[in-house]
Amino acid sequence: MNACRIDGCESRPRPGRSLCRKHQKRIARYGDPHFTQWSVADEFDVDLVVRERRPAGDLTRLERVLVARGLTDRCVPGEEIARIVGVTPRTVWRWRAEGFKQAA
Ligand SMILES: [Zn+2]
């Protein structure tokens, strides 16, 4: 099967496309497949990470906060959340203390 044409991306594009959903959207929106900024969140990515509880490196700051919030809602321990979103447990506890709103 074809993988997304962006180097290092293993997501599978839809049939007939050369880019995965995320990169296709980034290029459409920003003209740059690697564009990220802390305030950008891809709901699809956030949902996926929350559902699968799989460590994800390629998240924006906002996505990390949203994933942490989603996992907290599912009663996932702080240490586990920290591992999944790639921050220290202390950061997760701080986000919780702030109610995630300020962090985001
Ligand atoms: Zn891709």
CSV table of C-alpha atoms and ligand atoms in Angstrom, one decimal:
chain,number,residue,atom,x,y,z
A,1,MET,CA,0.0,0.0,0.0
A,2,ASN,CA,1.1,3.6,-0.6
A,3,ALA,CA,2.2,5.7,2.3
A,4,CYS,CA,1.9,9.4,2.5
A,5,ARG,CA,4.5,11.1,0.4
A,6,ILE,CA,5.8,13.2,3.2
A,7,ASP,CA,9.1,11.7,4.5
A,8,GLY,CA,8.7,9.9,7.8
A,9,CYS,CA,4.9,9.9,7.6
A,10,GLU,CA,3.4,6.4,7.8
A,11,SER,CA,-0.2,7.4,7.5
A,12,ARG,CA,-2.1,6.0,4.7
A,13,PRO,CA,-3.7,8.4,2.2
A,14,ARG,CA,-7.2,7.9,0.9
A,15,PRO,CA,-7.3,6.0,-2.4
A,16,GLY,CA,-6.1,8.1,-5.3
A,17,ARG,CA,-4.3,10.6,-3.0
A,18,SER,CA,-0.6,10.9,-2.3
A,19,LEU,CA,-1.0,12.7,1.0
A,20,CYS,CA,-2.5,11.5,4.3
A,21,ARG,CA,-5.4,13.5,5.7
A,22,LYS,CA,-3.3,15.5,8.1
A,23,HIS,CA,-0.7,16.6,5.6
A,24,GLN,CA,-3.3,17.3,3.0
A,25,LYS,CA,-5.0,19.6,5.4
A,26,ARG,CA,-1.8,21.3,6.5
A,27,ILE,CA,-0.8,22.0,2.9
A,28,ALA,CA,-4.3,23.3,2.0
A,29,ARG,CA,-4.3,25.5,5.1
A,30,TYR,CA,-0.7,26.7,5.4
A,31,GLY,CA,1.0,25.7,2.2
A,32,ASP,CA,3.5,23.7,4.3
A,33,PRO,CA,3.2,20.0,5.2
A,34,HIS,CA,5.4,20.6,8.3
A,35,PHE,CA,3.6,23.6,9.5
A,36,THR,CA,2.8,23.5,13.2
A,37,GLN,CA,2.2,26.1,15.8
A,38,TRP,CA,1.2,25.7,19.3
A,39,SER,CA,-2.4,26.9,18.7
A,40,VAL,CA,-3.2,24.5,15.9
A,41,ALA,CA,-5.0,21.3,16.8
A,42,ASP,CA,-6.1,18.6,14.6
A,43,GLU,CA,-9.2,17.1,16.2
A,44,PHE,CA,-8.7,13.9,14.2
A,45,ASP,CA,-5.2,13.4,15.6
A,46,VAL,CA,-6.3,14.3,19.1
A,47,ASP,CA,-9.1,11.8,19.0
A,48,LEU,CA,-6.9,9.1,17.7
A,49,VAL,CA,-4.2,9.5,20.4
A,50,VAL,CA,-6.9,9.7,23.1
A,51,ARG,CA,-8.6,6.5,21.8
A,52,GLU,CA,-5.5,4.4,21.2
A,53,ARG,CA,-3.4,5.8,24.1
A,54,ARG,CA,-0.4,5.5,21.8
A,55,PRO,CA,2.6,7.8,22.3
A,56,ALA,CA,2.6,10.5,19.6
A,57,GLY,CA,5.6,12.6,18.8
A,58,ASP,CA,4.1,14.8,16.2
A,59,LEU,CA,1.7,16.9,18.2
A,60,THR,CA,1.4,20.6,18.6
A,61,ARG,CA,1.4,22.1,22.0
A,62,LEU,CA,-2.3,22.6,21.9
A,63,GLU,CA,-2.9,19.0,20.7
A,64,ARG,CA,-0.8,17.8,23.7
A,65,VAL,CA,-3.0,19.7,26.1
A,66,LEU,CA,-6.2,18.5,24.4
A,67,VAL,CA,-5.0,14.9,24.5
A,68,ALA,CA,-4.1,15.2,28.1
A,69,ARG,CA,-7.6,16.6,28.8
A,70,GLY,CA,-9.2,13.8,26.9
A,71,LEU,CA,-7.2,11.2,28.8
A,72,THR,CA,-7.9,12.8,32.1
A,73,ASP,CA,-11.6,12.6,31.3
A,74,ARG,CA,-11.0,8.9,30.8
A,75,CYS,CA,-9.3,8.6,34.2
A,76,VAL,CA,-5.9,7.8,32.8
A,77,PRO,CA,-3.2,8.3,35.4
A,78,GLY,CA,-1.0,11.4,35.1
A,79,GLU,CA,2.2,9.4,34.6
A,80,GLU,CA,0.6,7.5,31.7
A,81,ILE,CA,-0.7,10.7,30.1
A,82,ALA,CA,2.8,12.2,30.4
A,83,ARG,CA,4.2,9.2,28.6
A,84,ILE,CA,1.6,9.4,25.8
A,85,VAL,CA,1.9,13.1,25.1
A,86,GLY,CA,5.6,13.3,25.7
A,87,VAL,CA,5.8,15.7,28.6
A,88,THR,CA,6.8,15.3,32.3
A,89,PRO,CA,4.1,14.1,34.8
A,90,ARG,CA,4.7,17.5,36.5
A,91,THR,CA,3.5,19.3,33.4
A,92,VAL,CA,0.4,17.1,33.2
A,93,TRP,CA,-0.4,17.9,36.9
A,94,ARG,CA,0.1,21.6,36.2
A,95,TRP,CA,-2.3,21.5,33.3
A,96,ARG,CA,-4.8,19.7,35.4
A,97,ALA,CA,-4.4,22.2,38.2
A,98,GLU,CA,-5.0,25.0,35.6
A,99,GLY,CA,-8.1,23.1,34.4
A,100,PHE,CA,-6.4,22.8,30.9
A,101,LYS,CA,-8.0,26.0,29.8
A,102,GLN,CA,-5.0,28.3,30.5
A,103,ALA,CA,-2.6,25.7,29.3
A,104,ALA,CA,-4.4,25.5,26.0
B,1,ZN,ZN,1.3,12.3,6.0
